[in-house]
Amino acid sequence: MRIKSSLLGAFKVIFLASFFLATLKTNAQVDITIGTGTAGNNTTTFPCPLQDYWEGSRAQYLFRASELNAAGMGPGSISSIKFNVITANSGTNPLLEEYTVKVGTTATASLNAAGWETVPTTVFGPVDYNVTAGINTLVFSTPFFWNGTDNLVIEICNGFAGNATGTWYTNNPIVPWTTGLSFN
């Protein structure tokens, strides 16, 4: 009698677990492309999300919810960001030292050139990152959940700020960007 009771209890747990798992929706990973990549920086100009021309850099990039939705992106977890590098940086030390990516949301529709948005969530780094020609995929240590309605701000920092011993910077890689946007 005791064995039957234990088996019945085990069956209920398995059934409930099976029912719960059957209700979960499985989503495939999808790459979303934002922008046209019609222009780009050179080895010493900005913006460049993988920059190494100066040390201790910080940059923010705004992606409006309207452009993300128009590209087919809906609410969900973002697990990586990719940058297309036309030409990798060169020099004696091609690493981006202490490269860090943060992600946050904002109601701001245009970045202020005189200030910074608060971007609280570190999703990549800090690591010494070696840029290569082609697609550079930065896989987040923790996926970032986007609600599908807020604008996204990506903040990128790198470099040994205040490094007085040696030269740690080289040149920027060439990364295409979109021109003619109506916002910063």
Coordinates of C-alpha atoms in Angstrom, one line a residue:
M1 CA 0.0 0.0 0.0
R2 CA 2.8 2.4 0.8
I3 CA 4.5 1.7 -2.5
K4 CA 1.4 2.5 -4.5
S5 CA 1.0 5.8 -2.6
S6 CA 4.6 6.8 -3.4
L7 CA 4.2 5.9 -7.1
L8 CA 0.9 7.9 -7.3
G9 CA 2.7 10.9 -5.7
A10 CA 5.6 10.5 -8.2
F11 CA 3.1 10.3 -11.1
K12 CA 1.4 13.5 -10.1
V13 CA 4.7 15.4 -10.0
I14 CA 5.8 14.0 -13.4
F15 CA 2.4 14.9 -14.9
L16 CA 2.5 18.4 -13.5
A17 CA 6.0 18.9 -14.7
S18 CA 5.1 17.6 -18.1
F19 CA 2.1 19.8 -18.3
F20 CA 4.1 22.9 -17.3
L21 CA 6.9 22.1 -19.8
A22 CA 4.3 21.6 -22.6
T23 CA 2.9 25.1 -22.0
L24 CA 6.3 26.8 -22.5
K25 CA 6.9 28.4 -25.9
T26 CA 10.2 27.7 -27.6
N27 CA 11.7 30.6 -29.6
A28 CA 14.5 30.2 -32.0
Q29 CA 17.4 32.7 -32.0
V30 CA 16.9 35.4 -34.7
D31 CA 19.4 38.0 -35.9
I32 CA 17.9 41.4 -36.3
T33 CA 19.8 43.9 -38.5
I34 CA 19.5 47.6 -37.6
G35 CA 20.7 50.2 -40.1
T36 CA 22.0 50.2 -43.6
G37 CA 25.8 50.5 -43.1
T38 CA 26.2 53.1 -45.8
A39 CA 29.2 54.9 -44.3
G40 CA 31.9 54.3 -41.8
N41 CA 34.6 55.6 -39.6
N42 CA 38.3 55.5 -40.6
T43 CA 41.1 54.4 -38.3
T44 CA 41.1 57.6 -36.3
T45 CA 37.5 58.8 -36.4
F46 CA 34.4 58.2 -34.4
P47 CA 31.8 56.8 -33.7
C48 CA 33.3 53.3 -33.6
P49 CA 31.8 50.7 -31.3
L50 CA 35.1 48.8 -31.3
Q51 CA 37.3 51.8 -31.0
D52 CA 41.0 51.6 -29.9
Y53 CA 42.4 54.9 -31.2
W54 CA 42.1 56.6 -27.7
E55 CA 42.2 55.0 -24.3
G56 CA 39.5 55.2 -21.7
S57 CA 36.7 55.8 -24.2
R58 CA 32.9 55.7 -23.5
A59 CA 30.2 55.9 -26.1
Q60 CA 26.4 55.4 -26.1
Y61 CA 24.2 54.2 -29.0
L62 CA 20.4 54.6 -29.1
F63 CA 18.2 52.1 -30.8
R64 CA 14.5 53.3 -30.9
A65 CA 11.8 50.8 -30.2
S66 CA 10.2 51.9 -33.5
E67 CA 13.2 50.9 -35.5
L68 CA 13.7 47.6 -33.6
N69 CA 10.0 46.7 -34.1
A70 CA 10.2 47.7 -37.8
A71 CA 13.1 45.3 -38.2
G72 CA 11.0 42.5 -36.8
M73 CA 12.2 42.5 -33.2
G74 CA 9.7 41.8 -30.5
P75 CA 9.9 41.6 -26.7
G76 CA 12.3 39.0 -25.4
S77 CA 15.8 38.3 -24.3
I78 CA 18.8 39.7 -26.2
S79 CA 21.7 37.4 -25.9
S80 CA 24.4 39.1 -28.0
I81 CA 25.3 42.0 -30.2
K82 CA 27.2 41.8 -33.5
F83 CA 29.3 44.3 -35.3
N84 CA 30.4 44.0 -38.9
V85 CA 34.1 44.9 -39.2
I86 CA 35.3 45.8 -42.7
T87 CA 39.0 46.1 -41.7
A88 CA 40.4 45.0 -38.3
N89 CA 42.5 47.4 -36.3
S90 CA 46.2 47.2 -36.7
G91 CA 49.3 47.9 -34.6
T92 CA 51.5 46.2 -32.1
N93 CA 48.6 45.7 -29.6
P94 CA 45.3 45.1 -31.4
L95 CA 43.4 44.2 -28.2
L96 CA 40.6 46.4 -26.9
E97 CA 41.6 46.5 -23.2
E98 CA 38.9 46.2 -20.6
Y99 CA 36.1 46.2 -23.3
T100 CA 32.7 46.4 -21.6
V101 CA 29.1 46.6 -23.0
K102 CA 26.2 47.7 -20.9
V103 CA 22.5 47.8 -21.9
G104 CA 19.5 49.7 -20.6
T105 CA 16.2 51.1 -21.6
T106 CA 15.1 54.8 -21.9
A107 CA 12.2 56.9 -22.9
T108 CA 14.7 59.3 -24.5
A109 CA 14.1 59.6 -28.2
S110 CA 17.5 61.4 -28.9
L111 CA 20.7 61.2 -27.0
N112 CA 21.9 64.5 -25.4
A113 CA 25.4 65.5 -26.6
A114 CA 26.1 67.2 -23.2
G115 CA 25.1 64.3 -21.0
W116 CA 24.8 60.5 -20.5
E117 CA 21.9 58.1 -20.1
T118 CA 22.0 55.8 -17.1
V119 CA 22.8 52.3 -18.4
P120 CA 22.8 50.0 -15.4
T121 CA 23.3 46.5 -16.7
T122 CA 26.7 45.1 -17.7
V123 CA 26.2 42.3 -20.2
F124 CA 29.7 41.8 -21.6
G125 CA 33.2 42.2 -20.0
P126 CA 35.3 43.8 -19.0
V127 CA 37.6 41.7 -21.1
D128 CA 40.6 42.2 -23.4
Y129 CA 38.9 41.7 -26.8
N130 CA 40.7 41.0 -30.1
V131 CA 38.8 42.5 -33.1
T132 CA 38.7 40.5 -36.3
A133 CA 37.6 41.3 -39.8
G134 CA 34.0 40.1 -40.4
I135 CA 31.2 39.6 -37.9
N136 CA 32.3 40.1 -34.3
T137 CA 29.7 38.5 -32.0
L138 CA 29.7 39.6 -28.3
V139 CA 27.8 37.0 -26.4
F140 CA 26.3 38.5 -23.2
S141 CA 27.1 36.9 -19.9
T142 CA 23.5 37.4 -18.9
P143 CA 20.8 38.0 -21.5
F144 CA 19.0 41.3 -21.4
F145 CA 15.2 41.3 -21.4
W146 CA 13.7 43.9 -23.7
N147 CA 10.0 44.7 -23.2
G148 CA 9.4 45.6 -26.8
T149 CA 8.3 49.2 -26.1
D150 CA 11.2 51.1 -24.6
N151 CA 14.2 52.5 -26.5
L152 CA 17.5 50.7 -26.0
V153 CA 20.8 52.3 -25.0
I154 CA 24.0 50.4 -25.6
E155 CA 27.0 51.8 -23.7
I156 CA 30.5 50.7 -24.7
C157 CA 33.6 51.5 -22.6
N158 CA 37.2 50.4 -23.0
G159 CA 40.8 51.2 -22.3
F160 CA 43.3 51.7 -19.5
A161 CA 42.4 55.3 -18.6
G162 CA 45.4 57.0 -17.1
N163 CA 47.9 54.3 -18.2
A164 CA 51.3 56.1 -18.0
T165 CA 53.5 53.1 -18.9
G166 CA 53.4 52.2 -22.6
T167 CA 51.1 52.7 -25.5
W168 CA 48.1 50.4 -25.4
Y169 CA 46.1 51.9 -28.2
T170 CA 46.3 51.4 -31.9
N171 CA 43.8 52.3 -34.6
N172 CA 40.1 51.9 -34.9
P173 CA 38.7 49.1 -37.0
I174 CA 36.5 50.1 -39.9
V175 CA 32.8 49.6 -38.9
P176 CA 30.0 50.8 -41.1
W177 CA 27.2 53.0 -39.7
T178 CA 23.9 54.5 -40.9
T179 CA 23.9 58.2 -41.9
G180 CA 21.0 60.7 -42.1
L181 CA 19.2 59.7 -38.8
S182 CA 16.8 62.3 -37.4
F183 CA 18.1 61.7 -33.9
N184 CA 21.4 61.5 -32.0

